[in-house]
Amino acid sequence: MRPRDRWMLAGGRWSQGAADETFTVTDPATGEPLGVVAASSAADVDTAVAAARGAAPGWAAAPAAERGAALHAAARAVEERMDELAALVTVEMGKPTGDALGGVEAGIGALRQYAELGPLHGGRSLPGGPDAADFMVREPWGVVAAITPWNDPVVIACGLVGAAVATGNAVVHKPSERTPHTGAMLAELVAGCLPDGVLNMVTGGGAVGEALAGHGGADVVAHVGSTLAGRRVAELAARTGARTVLQNGGNDPLIVDAGVDPSWAAGQAALGCFANAGQICTSVERVYVHEAVAEPFLDALAARARNLRPGPGADPSTELGPLVDERHRTKVHQQVEKALAEGARVLTGARLPEGPGCFYPATVLAGCADHMAIMAEETFGPVAPVRTVTGFEQALAAANRSRYGLAATVLTRDMAHAQAAWRTLEAGTVKINAVFGGAPGGAATPRRASGHGFGYGPELLDEMTAVKVVHIQAAAP
């Protein structure tokens, strides 16, 4: 079991490392401190990577079925303490209890998915000469550096770690400095089911992430987080030649077409904009509504926003939890204030509430324009900026005018419009008539500033493996 004052895992051993800096984690609902955490030093990163490097050959040589069995054991270990893990998510980043539990359940599912898919993941044979055998095989890269965010800390970590471990890699994981208790507990549970050194962990902020991303001992750097951080990760990894998988920020549009039920559309928009207080990578960040339904849609959306029950995530009646910390709340509010100064109109929200915690009201802004930062950049908060358009083609064109390309949603009763939307929208994921959902196993590659590579689904196994071509021919007589 991990001692409470030890935050570094390397080679199966928890230690204080060589850290000379600490940071305090606070409950975003109350502002109360949750604990003081030691930030890993550059020497600690060296130690963790060396441990992974030492464990990688043995783990790569392990039978795929053995690796799958270890991941199944890890899934059971997480499941046995899922309530405790979900409670940590809630107190560290504010997610309501039900949502936090759902994220842990999804993480367990990811571990099980890769436990099953890993042993089936292989190459293919090639047609060659009658006296030769030609085939392509997939091999682990070696060491994977996994840098994960705070907004859904369990499922994202389980996905990256699960895919890396299933394919025979060793991992160094850096959870977000905003959710280190969650990251440490998850590492304790999963690493306990693996050979020493297969899963290692370091803690800290951007400096630690940079040390890991730029470490010459990492063969793959997988990062999920902001676009700014992702660009820095790509720059550092390019210097060492490491492969990168980047799932970064988005500015996802929602198009509300003429002819849809405005009340139903408002419900979809509210879900997309306000779930997890807007702190989801595929949250709706900007709304384009057809003028034919704009007025009743805006009225219904504002009513839904006003009726959401704010409160601490641990309260089962809470529908809108706090933002992760004061720094993030300040950023969200500054974007809202700037939009108002540029001509947007408040229908509800947009005011900092009094009292403790990092709460922010569900906010609806009308009269927004594409040049406003609230429409052009990722807000990552419970804000619905709305622009009224005169036609569906205008909405499609506006949706595509973005440096991001993560996801997009279209609400329409017109199947021709639905077909035009998925063919036209420049995003990795296009959703028709549902802001969330989708079949298990779906995977997409984000566009432009939103990153590159498959960050989930069966295709993530491809990202975690290198392809080798083998040609075997009979020796000359």
Short mmCIF file of C-alpha atoms in Angstrom, two decimals:
data_model
loop_
_atom_site.label_atom_id
_atom_site.label_comp_id
_atom_site.label_asym_id
_atom_site.label_seq_id
_atom_site.Cartn_x
_atom_site.Cartn_y
_atom_site.Cartn_z
CA MET A 1 0.00 0.00 0.00
CA ARG A 2 1.24 3.49 -0.79
CA PRO A 3 2.38 5.54 2.23
CA ARG A 4 0.43 8.81 2.34
CA ASP A 5 3.57 10.96 2.11
CA ARG A 6 5.05 9.17 -0.93
CA TRP A 7 4.05 10.25 -4.41
CA MET A 8 6.52 8.60 -6.76
CA LEU A 9 6.25 5.02 -8.01
CA ALA A 10 9.27 3.52 -9.75
CA GLY A 11 10.13 -0.14 -10.12
CA GLY A 12 7.33 -1.20 -7.79
CA ARG A 13 8.48 1.05 -4.94
CA TRP A 14 6.72 4.14 -3.59
CA SER A 15 9.08 6.85 -2.40
CA GLN A 16 9.40 10.54 -1.69
CA GLY A 17 11.93 10.75 -4.49
CA ALA A 18 14.27 13.70 -4.73
CA ALA A 19 11.46 16.26 -4.70
CA ASP A 20 12.28 19.66 -3.24
CA GLU A 21 8.95 21.31 -4.16
CA THR A 22 5.40 20.71 -3.01
CA PHE A 23 1.96 21.93 -4.05
CA THR A 24 -1.38 22.02 -2.26
CA VAL A 25 -4.55 20.48 -3.66
CA THR A 26 -7.85 22.07 -2.61
CA ASP A 27 -11.49 21.01 -2.76
CA PRO A 28 -13.08 23.22 -5.46
CA ALA A 29 -16.45 23.10 -3.70
CA THR A 30 -15.17 24.48 -0.39
CA GLY A 31 -11.70 25.87 -0.97
CA GLU A 32 -10.43 23.66 1.86
CA PRO A 33 -7.00 22.02 1.41
CA LEU A 34 -7.03 18.30 0.66
CA GLY A 35 -3.32 17.64 1.00
CA VAL A 36 0.23 18.67 0.24
CA VAL A 37 1.83 16.76 -2.62
CA ALA A 38 5.51 16.41 -3.50
CA ALA A 39 6.34 17.43 -7.06
CA SER A 40 8.74 15.03 -8.79
CA SER A 41 12.15 16.37 -9.75
CA ALA A 42 13.99 15.84 -13.03
CA ALA A 43 16.01 13.16 -11.25
CA ASP A 44 12.75 11.44 -10.24
CA VAL A 45 11.64 11.40 -13.88
CA ASP A 46 14.99 9.82 -14.79
CA THR A 47 14.45 7.15 -12.14
CA ALA A 48 10.90 6.37 -13.27
CA VAL A 49 11.88 6.15 -16.94
CA ALA A 50 14.86 3.93 -16.08
CA ALA A 51 12.55 1.61 -14.14
CA ALA A 52 10.19 1.40 -17.12
CA ARG A 53 13.10 0.84 -19.48
CA GLY A 54 14.36 -2.00 -17.30
CA ALA A 55 10.95 -3.69 -17.12
CA ALA A 56 10.01 -3.26 -20.79
CA PRO A 57 11.92 -6.20 -22.36
CA GLY A 58 10.54 -8.76 -19.92
CA TRP A 59 6.99 -7.46 -20.25
CA ALA A 60 7.24 -7.41 -24.05
CA ALA A 61 8.32 -11.06 -23.95
CA ALA A 62 5.38 -12.07 -21.75
CA PRO A 63 2.62 -14.00 -23.54
CA ALA A 64 -0.18 -11.72 -24.70
CA ALA A 65 -2.69 -13.80 -22.75
CA GLU A 66 -0.68 -13.22 -19.58
CA ARG A 67 -0.73 -9.47 -20.16
CA GLY A 68 -4.48 -9.64 -20.74
CA ALA A 69 -5.00 -11.58 -17.51
CA ALA A 70 -3.03 -8.94 -15.59
CA LEU A 71 -5.26 -6.19 -16.97
CA HIS A 72 -8.37 -8.17 -16.03
CA ALA A 73 -6.98 -8.39 -12.50
CA ALA A 74 -6.36 -4.63 -12.54
CA ALA A 75 -9.97 -4.02 -13.62
CA ARG A 76 -11.19 -6.14 -10.69
CA ALA A 77 -8.94 -4.26 -8.28
CA VAL A 78 -10.31 -0.90 -9.45
CA GLU A 79 -13.88 -2.21 -9.33
CA GLU A 80 -13.48 -3.31 -5.70
CA ARG A 81 -12.66 0.27 -4.68
CA MET A 82 -14.61 2.19 -7.31
CA ASP A 83 -16.70 4.15 -4.79
CA GLU A 84 -13.59 5.36 -3.00
CA LEU A 85 -11.89 6.29 -6.26
CA ALA A 86 -14.98 8.16 -7.49
CA ALA A 87 -15.13 10.08 -4.20
CA LEU A 88 -11.54 11.22 -4.76
CA VAL A 89 -12.47 12.50 -8.21
CA THR A 90 -15.35 14.47 -6.72
CA VAL A 91 -13.34 16.16 -3.96
CA GLU A 92 -10.35 16.92 -6.21
CA MET A 93 -12.06 18.34 -9.31
CA GLY A 94 -15.71 18.80 -8.35
CA LYS A 95 -17.46 16.32 -10.63
CA PRO A 96 -20.86 15.29 -9.22
CA THR A 97 -20.79 11.86 -7.61
CA GLY A 98 -22.86 10.10 -10.27
CA ASP A 99 -20.69 11.46 -13.07
CA ALA A 100 -17.52 10.59 -11.16
CA LEU A 101 -18.72 7.04 -10.65
CA GLY A 102 -19.57 6.81 -14.34
CA GLY A 103 -16.03 7.85 -15.22
CA VAL A 104 -14.57 5.13 -12.98
CA GLU A 105 -16.91 2.53 -14.50
CA ALA A 106 -15.80 3.62 -17.96
CA GLY A 107 -12.17 3.24 -16.84
CA ILE A 108 -12.85 -0.31 -15.67
CA GLY A 109 -14.45 -0.97 -19.05
CA ALA A 110 -11.37 0.37 -20.83
CA LEU A 111 -9.07 -1.95 -18.89
CA ARG A 112 -11.29 -4.91 -19.74
CA GLN A 113 -11.54 -3.86 -23.37
CA TYR A 114 -7.78 -3.81 -23.82
CA ALA A 115 -7.37 -7.00 -21.77
CA GLU A 116 -9.51 -8.72 -24.42
CA LEU A 117 -8.24 -6.89 -27.51
CA GLY A 118 -4.54 -7.02 -26.67
CA PRO A 119 -4.11 -10.77 -27.27
CA LEU A 120 -5.98 -10.44 -30.59
CA HIS A 121 -3.90 -7.54 -31.86
CA GLY A 122 -1.53 -8.68 -34.60
CA GLY A 123 -0.11 -8.08 -38.03
CA ARG A 124 -0.79 -9.69 -41.38
CA SER A 125 0.83 -11.97 -43.88
CA LEU A 126 2.00 -10.82 -47.32
CA PRO A 127 1.89 -12.69 -50.62
CA GLY A 128 5.46 -13.57 -51.56
CA GLY A 129 7.41 -16.19 -53.40
CA PRO A 130 6.69 -19.92 -52.98
CA ASP A 131 10.01 -20.44 -51.16
CA ALA A 132 9.56 -17.54 -48.72
CA ALA A 133 7.36 -16.27 -45.92
CA ASP A 134 6.54 -12.59 -45.64
CA PHE A 135 4.60 -11.00 -42.84
CA MET A 136 4.15 -7.81 -40.84
CA VAL A 137 4.32 -8.04 -37.07
CA ARG A 138 3.46 -5.52 -34.38
CA GLU A 139 5.86 -4.99 -31.50
CA PRO A 140 5.70 -2.69 -28.47
CA TRP A 141 7.64 0.53 -28.77
CA GLY A 142 9.14 0.10 -25.31
CA VAL A 143 8.37 2.94 -22.90
CA VAL A 144 5.20 5.03 -23.08
CA ALA A 145 4.95 8.38 -21.27
CA ALA A 146 1.27 9.00 -20.48
CA ILE A 147 0.33 12.56 -19.48
CA THR A 148 -3.33 12.79 -18.51
CA PRO A 149 -5.78 15.58 -17.54
CA TRP A 150 -7.96 16.31 -14.53
CA ASN A 151 -11.43 16.53 -16.04
CA ASP A 152 -11.99 12.76 -16.37
CA PRO A 153 -8.86 11.40 -14.70
CA VAL A 154 -9.73 7.71 -14.35
CA VAL A 155 -11.08 6.67 -17.73
CA ILE A 156 -8.45 8.57 -19.71
CA ALA A 157 -5.59 7.11 -17.68
CA CYS A 158 -7.07 3.61 -17.87
CA GLY A 159 -7.38 3.92 -21.64
CA LEU A 160 -3.80 5.00 -22.28
CA VAL A 161 -2.24 2.73 -19.67
CA GLY A 162 -4.43 -0.21 -20.66
CA ALA A 163 -3.58 0.00 -24.35
CA ALA A 164 0.13 0.48 -23.65
CA VAL A 165 0.36 -2.39 -21.18
CA ALA A 166 -1.76 -4.77 -23.26
CA THR A 167 0.65 -4.43 -26.17
CA GLY A 168 3.76 -5.06 -24.05
CA ASN A 169 4.96 -1.55 -23.23
CA ALA A 170 6.05 -0.22 -19.85
CA VAL A 171 4.53 3.10 -18.76
CA VAL A 172 5.45 6.24 -16.85
CA HIS A 173 2.23 8.04 -15.96
CA LYS A 174 1.94 11.67 -14.91
CA PRO A 175 -1.56 12.48 -13.70
CA SER A 176 -2.68 16.10 -13.55
CA GLU A 177 -1.42 18.12 -10.61
CA ARG A 178 -5.08 18.95 -9.98
CA THR A 179 -6.01 15.29 -9.32
CA PRO A 180 -2.88 13.65 -7.84
CA HIS A 181 -4.70 11.69 -5.13
CA THR A 182 -6.87 10.07 -7.81
CA GLY A 183 -3.83 9.33 -9.95
CA ALA A 184 -1.90 7.81 -7.06
CA MET A 185 -4.73 5.54 -5.98
CA LEU A 186 -5.29 4.36 -9.54
CA ALA A 187 -1.57 3.66 -9.96
CA GLU A 188 -1.54 1.72 -6.68
CA LEU A 189 -4.43 -0.48 -7.79
CA VAL A 190 -3.25 -1.15 -11.35
CA ALA A 191 0.49 -1.47 -10.64
CA GLY A 192 -0.28 -4.00 -7.92
CA CYS A 193 -1.45 -6.39 -10.65
CA LEU A 194 1.61 -5.92 -12.87
CA PRO A 195 5.30 -6.83 -12.59
CA ASP A 196 7.43 -4.19 -10.90
CA GLY A 197 8.36 -1.36 -13.25
CA VAL A 198 5.64 -1.94 -15.84
CA LEU A 199 3.63 0.98 -14.43
CA ASN A 200 5.44 3.91 -12.81
CA MET A 201 4.18 7.33 -11.74
CA VAL A 202 5.51 10.84 -11.21
CA THR A 203 3.61 13.88 -9.92
CA GLY A 204 3.66 17.60 -10.55
CA GLY A 205 2.76 20.33 -12.97
CA GLY A 206 4.02 21.53 -16.32
CA ALA A 207 7.71 21.27 -15.50
CA VAL A 208 7.38 17.58 -14.67
CA GLY A 209 5.32 16.99 -17.80
CA GLU A 210 7.98 18.70 -19.89
CA ALA A 211 10.75 16.62 -18.31
CA LEU A 212 8.82 13.47 -19.15
CA ALA A 213 7.77 14.50 -22.67
CA GLY A 214 11.32 15.48 -23.56
CA HIS A 215 13.00 12.50 -21.95
CA GLY A 216 15.10 10.53 -24.37
CA GLY A 217 14.05 7.28 -22.71
CA ALA A 218 10.41 7.61 -23.79
CA ASP A 219 9.53 5.99 -27.11
CA VAL A 220 5.92 7.24 -27.19
CA VAL A 221 4.44 10.32 -25.55
CA ALA A 222 0.65 10.18 -25.22
CA HIS A 223 -0.89 13.44 -24.03
CA VAL A 224 -4.51 14.36 -23.35
CA GLY A 225 -5.02 17.97 -22.34
CA SER A 226 -5.00 21.53 -23.58
CA THR A 227 -3.81 22.52 -27.04
CA LEU A 228 -1.15 24.79 -25.58
CA ALA A 229 0.31 21.96 -23.51
CA GLY A 230 -0.03 19.57 -26.43
CA ARG A 231 2.02 21.80 -28.68
CA ARG A 232 4.77 21.95 -26.10
CA VAL A 233 4.69 18.16 -25.74
CA ALA A 234 4.99 17.78 -29.52
CA GLU A 235 7.92 20.19 -29.63
CA LEU A 236 9.80 18.36 -26.88
CA ALA A 237 9.08 14.90 -28.26
CA ALA A 238 10.27 15.96 -31.71
CA ARG A 239 13.71 16.65 -30.27
CA THR A 240 14.07 13.03 -29.11
CA GLY A 241 12.22 11.38 -31.99
CA ALA A 242 9.48 10.00 -29.77
CA ARG A 243 6.16 9.14 -31.35
CA THR A 244 3.29 11.34 -30.15
CA VAL A 245 -0.42 10.74 -29.67
CA LEU A 246 -2.15 14.04 -28.90
CA GLN A 247 -5.79 14.45 -27.92
CA ASN A 248 -6.00 18.18 -27.23
CA GLY A 249 -8.49 21.03 -26.92
CA GLY A 250 -11.62 21.55 -28.94
CA ASN A 251 -14.04 24.29 -29.86
CA ASP A 252 -16.93 22.03 -30.73
CA PRO A 253 -19.89 23.58 -32.57
CA LEU A 254 -23.55 22.67 -32.22
CA ILE A 255 -25.83 23.45 -35.18
CA VAL A 256 -29.58 23.74 -34.54
CA ASP A 257 -31.41 23.46 -37.86
CA ALA A 258 -34.81 24.85 -38.79
CA GLY A 259 -37.68 22.46 -38.19
CA VAL A 260 -36.40 20.86 -34.98
CA ASP A 261 -38.34 21.03 -31.72
CA PRO A 262 -36.70 24.02 -29.98
CA SER A 263 -37.35 22.61 -26.50
CA TRP A 264 -35.70 19.29 -27.36
CA ALA A 265 -32.81 21.13 -29.01
CA ALA A 266 -32.38 23.27 -25.90
CA GLY A 267 -32.14 20.11 -23.81
CA GLN A 268 -29.38 18.79 -26.07
CA ALA A 269 -27.56 22.12 -25.94
CA ALA A 270 -27.83 22.30 -22.15
CA LEU A 271 -26.40 18.79 -21.83
CA GLY A 272 -23.56 19.59 -24.20
CA CYS A 273 -22.69 22.94 -22.62
CA PHE A 274 -23.27 22.32 -18.92
CA ALA A 275 -22.47 18.64 -18.20
CA ASN A 276 -19.49 18.43 -15.82
CA ALA A 277 -19.70 22.25 -15.69
CA GLY A 278 -18.57 22.34 -19.32
CA GLN A 279 -15.29 20.64 -18.44
CA ILE A 280 -15.39 17.92 -21.09
CA CYS A 281 -13.09 17.89 -24.10
CA THR A 282 -16.11 17.35 -26.36
CA SER A 283 -18.37 19.88 -24.62
CA VAL A 284 -20.40 22.16 -26.87
CA GLU A 285 -18.39 25.40 -27.03
CA ARG A 286 -20.46 27.42 -29.54
CA VAL A 287 -24.02 27.21 -30.85
CA TYR A 288 -25.38 28.17 -34.27
CA VAL A 289 -29.18 28.28 -34.30
CA HIS A 290 -31.40 28.88 -37.33
CA GLU A 291 -33.38 32.09 -37.08
CA ALA A 292 -36.65 30.18 -37.59
CA VAL A 293 -36.30 28.54 -34.16
CA ALA A 294 -33.89 30.94 -32.45
CA GLU A 295 -36.28 32.74 -30.12
CA PRO A 296 -38.01 29.70 -28.55
CA PHE A 297 -34.70 27.83 -28.47
CA LEU A 298 -32.97 30.62 -26.55
CA ASP A 299 -35.88 30.96 -24.14
CA ALA A 300 -35.86 27.22 -23.43
CA LEU A 301 -32.06 27.05 -23.09
CA ALA A 302 -31.99 29.98 -20.66
CA ALA A 303 -34.76 28.36 -18.60
CA ARG A 304 -32.85 25.09 -18.40
CA ALA A 305 -29.70 26.94 -17.35
CA ARG A 306 -31.53 28.83 -14.60
CA ASN A 307 -33.11 25.62 -13.28
CA LEU A 308 -29.89 23.64 -12.87
CA ARG A 309 -29.15 22.97 -9.20
CA PRO A 310 -25.59 24.06 -8.31
CA GLY A 311 -23.76 22.58 -5.38
CA PRO A 312 -20.88 20.40 -4.23
CA GLY A 313 -20.37 17.23 -6.19
CA ALA A 314 -20.84 15.06 -3.10
CA ASP A 315 -24.47 16.26 -2.78
CA PRO A 316 -26.65 13.80 -4.76
CA SER A 317 -29.04 16.60 -5.74
CA THR A 318 -26.28 18.62 -7.45
CA GLU A 319 -26.66 19.11 -11.19
CA LEU A 320 -23.90 21.69 -11.68
CA GLY A 321 -20.70 21.24 -9.70
CA PRO A 322 -17.86 23.73 -9.28
CA LEU A 323 -15.08 24.45 -11.73
CA VAL A 324 -11.81 22.76 -10.92
CA ASP A 325 -10.09 25.74 -9.26
CA GLU A 326 -10.06 29.52 -8.94
CA ARG A 327 -7.52 29.99 -11.72
CA HIS A 328 -9.78 28.22 -14.17
CA ARG A 329 -12.90 30.07 -12.98
CA THR A 330 -11.14 33.39 -13.54
CA LYS A 331 -10.29 32.39 -17.11
CA VAL A 332 -13.89 31.40 -17.86
CA HIS A 333 -15.31 34.61 -16.40
CA GLN A 334 -12.83 36.76 -18.28
CA GLN A 335 -13.97 35.26 -21.58
CA VAL A 336 -17.60 35.93 -20.67
CA GLU A 337 -16.90 39.54 -19.67
CA LYS A 338 -14.94 40.15 -22.86
CA ALA A 339 -17.85 38.84 -24.95
CA LEU A 340 -20.25 41.17 -23.16
CA ALA A 341 -17.94 44.12 -23.78
CA GLU A 342 -17.96 43.20 -27.48
CA GLY A 343 -21.75 43.15 -27.77
CA ALA A 344 -23.03 39.78 -26.55
CA ARG A 345 -26.21 39.78 -24.41
CA VAL A 346 -26.71 37.85 -21.16
CA LEU A 347 -29.85 35.75 -20.97
CA THR A 348 -28.82 34.17 -17.68
CA GLY A 349 -25.71 33.67 -15.57
CA ALA A 350 -22.43 35.53 -16.19
CA ARG A 351 -21.97 36.59 -12.57
CA LEU A 352 -19.48 35.30 -10.04
CA PRO A 353 -21.45 33.86 -7.11
CA GLU A 354 -20.67 34.80 -3.55
CA GLY A 355 -19.41 32.32 -1.01
CA PRO A 356 -16.71 29.64 -0.91
CA GLY A 357 -15.75 27.36 -3.75
CA CYS A 358 -15.15 27.77 -7.48
CA PHE A 359 -18.76 27.75 -8.65
CA TYR A 360 -19.85 29.41 -11.87
CA PRO A 361 -23.47 29.70 -13.04
CA ALA A 362 -24.76 28.09 -16.20
CA THR A 363 -24.54 31.01 -18.61
CA VAL A 364 -26.34 31.69 -21.91
CA LEU A 365 -25.13 34.48 -24.18
CA ALA A 366 -27.05 35.64 -27.25
CA GLY A 367 -25.87 37.89 -30.06
CA CYS A 368 -22.41 36.33 -30.21
CA ALA A 369 -20.09 36.71 -33.19
CA ASP A 370 -17.39 34.38 -34.48
CA HIS A 371 -14.56 36.83 -33.81
CA MET A 372 -15.26 36.81 -30.06
CA ALA A 373 -12.91 34.67 -27.99
CA ILE A 374 -15.97 33.02 -26.42
CA MET A 375 -16.72 31.57 -29.88
CA ALA A 376 -13.21 31.20 -31.28
CA GLU A 377 -11.43 29.60 -28.31
CA GLU A 378 -12.11 26.77 -25.90
CA THR A 379 -13.83 28.10 -22.76
CA PHE A 380 -14.13 24.80 -20.85
CA GLY A 381 -16.84 26.11 -18.59
CA PRO A 382 -20.67 26.09 -18.30
CA VAL A 383 -21.20 28.71 -20.99
CA ALA A 384 -23.45 28.55 -24.06
CA PRO A 385 -22.54 31.31 -26.56
CA VAL A 386 -25.15 31.47 -29.31
CA ARG A 387 -25.11 32.98 -32.78
CA THR A 388 -28.26 33.16 -34.91
CA VAL A 389 -27.84 32.17 -38.58
CA THR A 390 -30.08 32.52 -41.61
CA GLY A 391 -29.42 29.14 -43.21
CA PHE A 392 -27.92 25.69 -42.74
CA GLU A 393 -25.06 26.26 -45.18
CA GLN A 394 -24.09 29.42 -43.29
CA ALA A 395 -23.96 27.40 -40.07
CA LEU A 396 -21.76 24.71 -41.66
CA ALA A 397 -19.34 27.32 -43.00
CA ALA A 398 -19.13 29.08 -39.63
CA ALA A 399 -18.62 25.78 -37.80
CA ASN A 400 -15.64 24.98 -40.03
CA ARG A 401 -13.97 28.34 -39.44
CA SER A 402 -11.92 27.16 -36.48
CA ARG A 403 -8.37 26.16 -35.77
CA TYR A 404 -9.75 23.16 -33.86
CA GLY A 405 -11.26 19.96 -35.17
CA LEU A 406 -12.26 17.66 -32.33
CA ALA A 407 -16.02 17.09 -32.62
CA ALA A 408 -19.24 18.69 -33.88
CA THR A 409 -22.97 18.08 -33.42
CA VAL A 410 -25.91 18.77 -35.73
CA LEU A 411 -29.58 18.69 -34.73
CA THR A 412 -31.77 18.33 -37.81
CA ARG A 413 -34.85 16.55 -39.19
CA ASP A 414 -33.57 16.91 -42.74
CA MET A 415 -31.62 13.81 -43.83
CA ALA A 416 -30.04 15.70 -46.71
CA HIS A 417 -28.69 18.18 -44.18
CA ALA A 418 -27.48 15.32 -41.98
CA GLN A 419 -25.59 13.82 -44.93
CA ALA A 420 -24.11 17.19 -45.87
CA ALA A 421 -23.06 17.78 -42.27
CA TRP A 422 -21.00 14.65 -41.70
CA ARG A 423 -19.39 14.98 -45.12
CA THR A 424 -18.61 18.70 -44.71
CA LEU A 425 -17.68 19.24 -41.07
CA GLU A 426 -13.92 19.15 -40.50
CA ALA A 427 -13.85 17.30 -37.19
CA GLY A 428 -12.77 13.92 -35.95
CA THR A 429 -16.24 13.11 -34.62
CA VAL A 430 -19.58 14.27 -36.06
CA LYS A 431 -22.75 13.55 -34.08
CA ILE A 432 -26.22 13.82 -35.57
CA ASN A 433 -29.13 14.49 -33.20
CA ALA A 434 -27.24 13.61 -29.98
CA VAL A 435 -24.49 15.64 -28.30
CA PHE A 436 -23.12 12.59 -26.46
CA GLY A 437 -23.29 8.86 -26.94
CA GLY A 438 -22.03 6.48 -29.59
CA ALA A 439 -21.25 2.80 -29.91
CA PRO A 440 -18.43 1.32 -27.83
CA GLY A 441 -15.09 1.14 -29.57
CA GLY A 442 -15.53 4.13 -31.85
CA ALA A 443 -12.28 5.97 -32.48
CA ALA A 444 -11.44 9.13 -34.41
CA THR A 445 -8.43 11.23 -35.25
CA PRO A 446 -8.74 14.90 -34.27
CA ARG A 447 -7.86 17.63 -36.74
CA ARG A 448 -5.53 20.63 -36.65
CA ALA A 449 -4.98 22.12 -33.18
CA SER A 450 -7.03 19.38 -31.56
CA GLY A 451 -4.22 16.88 -31.97
CA HIS A 452 -3.44 13.75 -33.96
CA GLY A 453 -3.51 10.00 -33.63
CA PHE A 454 -6.08 7.63 -32.15
CA GLY A 455 -6.43 8.31 -28.44
CA TYR A 456 -8.97 5.58 -27.70
CA GLY A 457 -10.73 2.58 -29.21
CA PRO A 458 -9.09 -0.53 -30.72
CA GLU A 459 -6.98 1.71 -32.96
CA LEU A 460 -5.07 2.97 -29.92
CA LEU A 461 -3.35 -0.43 -29.91
CA ASP A 462 -1.89 0.48 -33.30
CA GLU A 463 -0.49 3.72 -31.86
CA MET A 464 1.22 1.77 -29.09
CA THR A 465 2.99 -0.64 -31.43
CA ALA A 466 5.63 -0.46 -34.16
CA VAL A 467 5.29 -2.45 -37.39
CA LYS A 468 8.12 -4.67 -38.54
CA VAL A 469 8.22 -6.39 -41.94
CA VAL A 470 9.79 -9.85 -41.93
CA HIS A 471 10.99 -11.76 -45.02
CA ILE A 472 12.17 -15.36 -44.57
CA GLN A 473 13.50 -17.27 -47.52
CA ALA A 474 14.95 -20.74 -47.76
CA ALA A 475 18.74 -20.87 -47.68
CA ALA A 476 20.50 -21.54 -50.95
CA PRO A 477 21.34 -25.22 -51.42
#
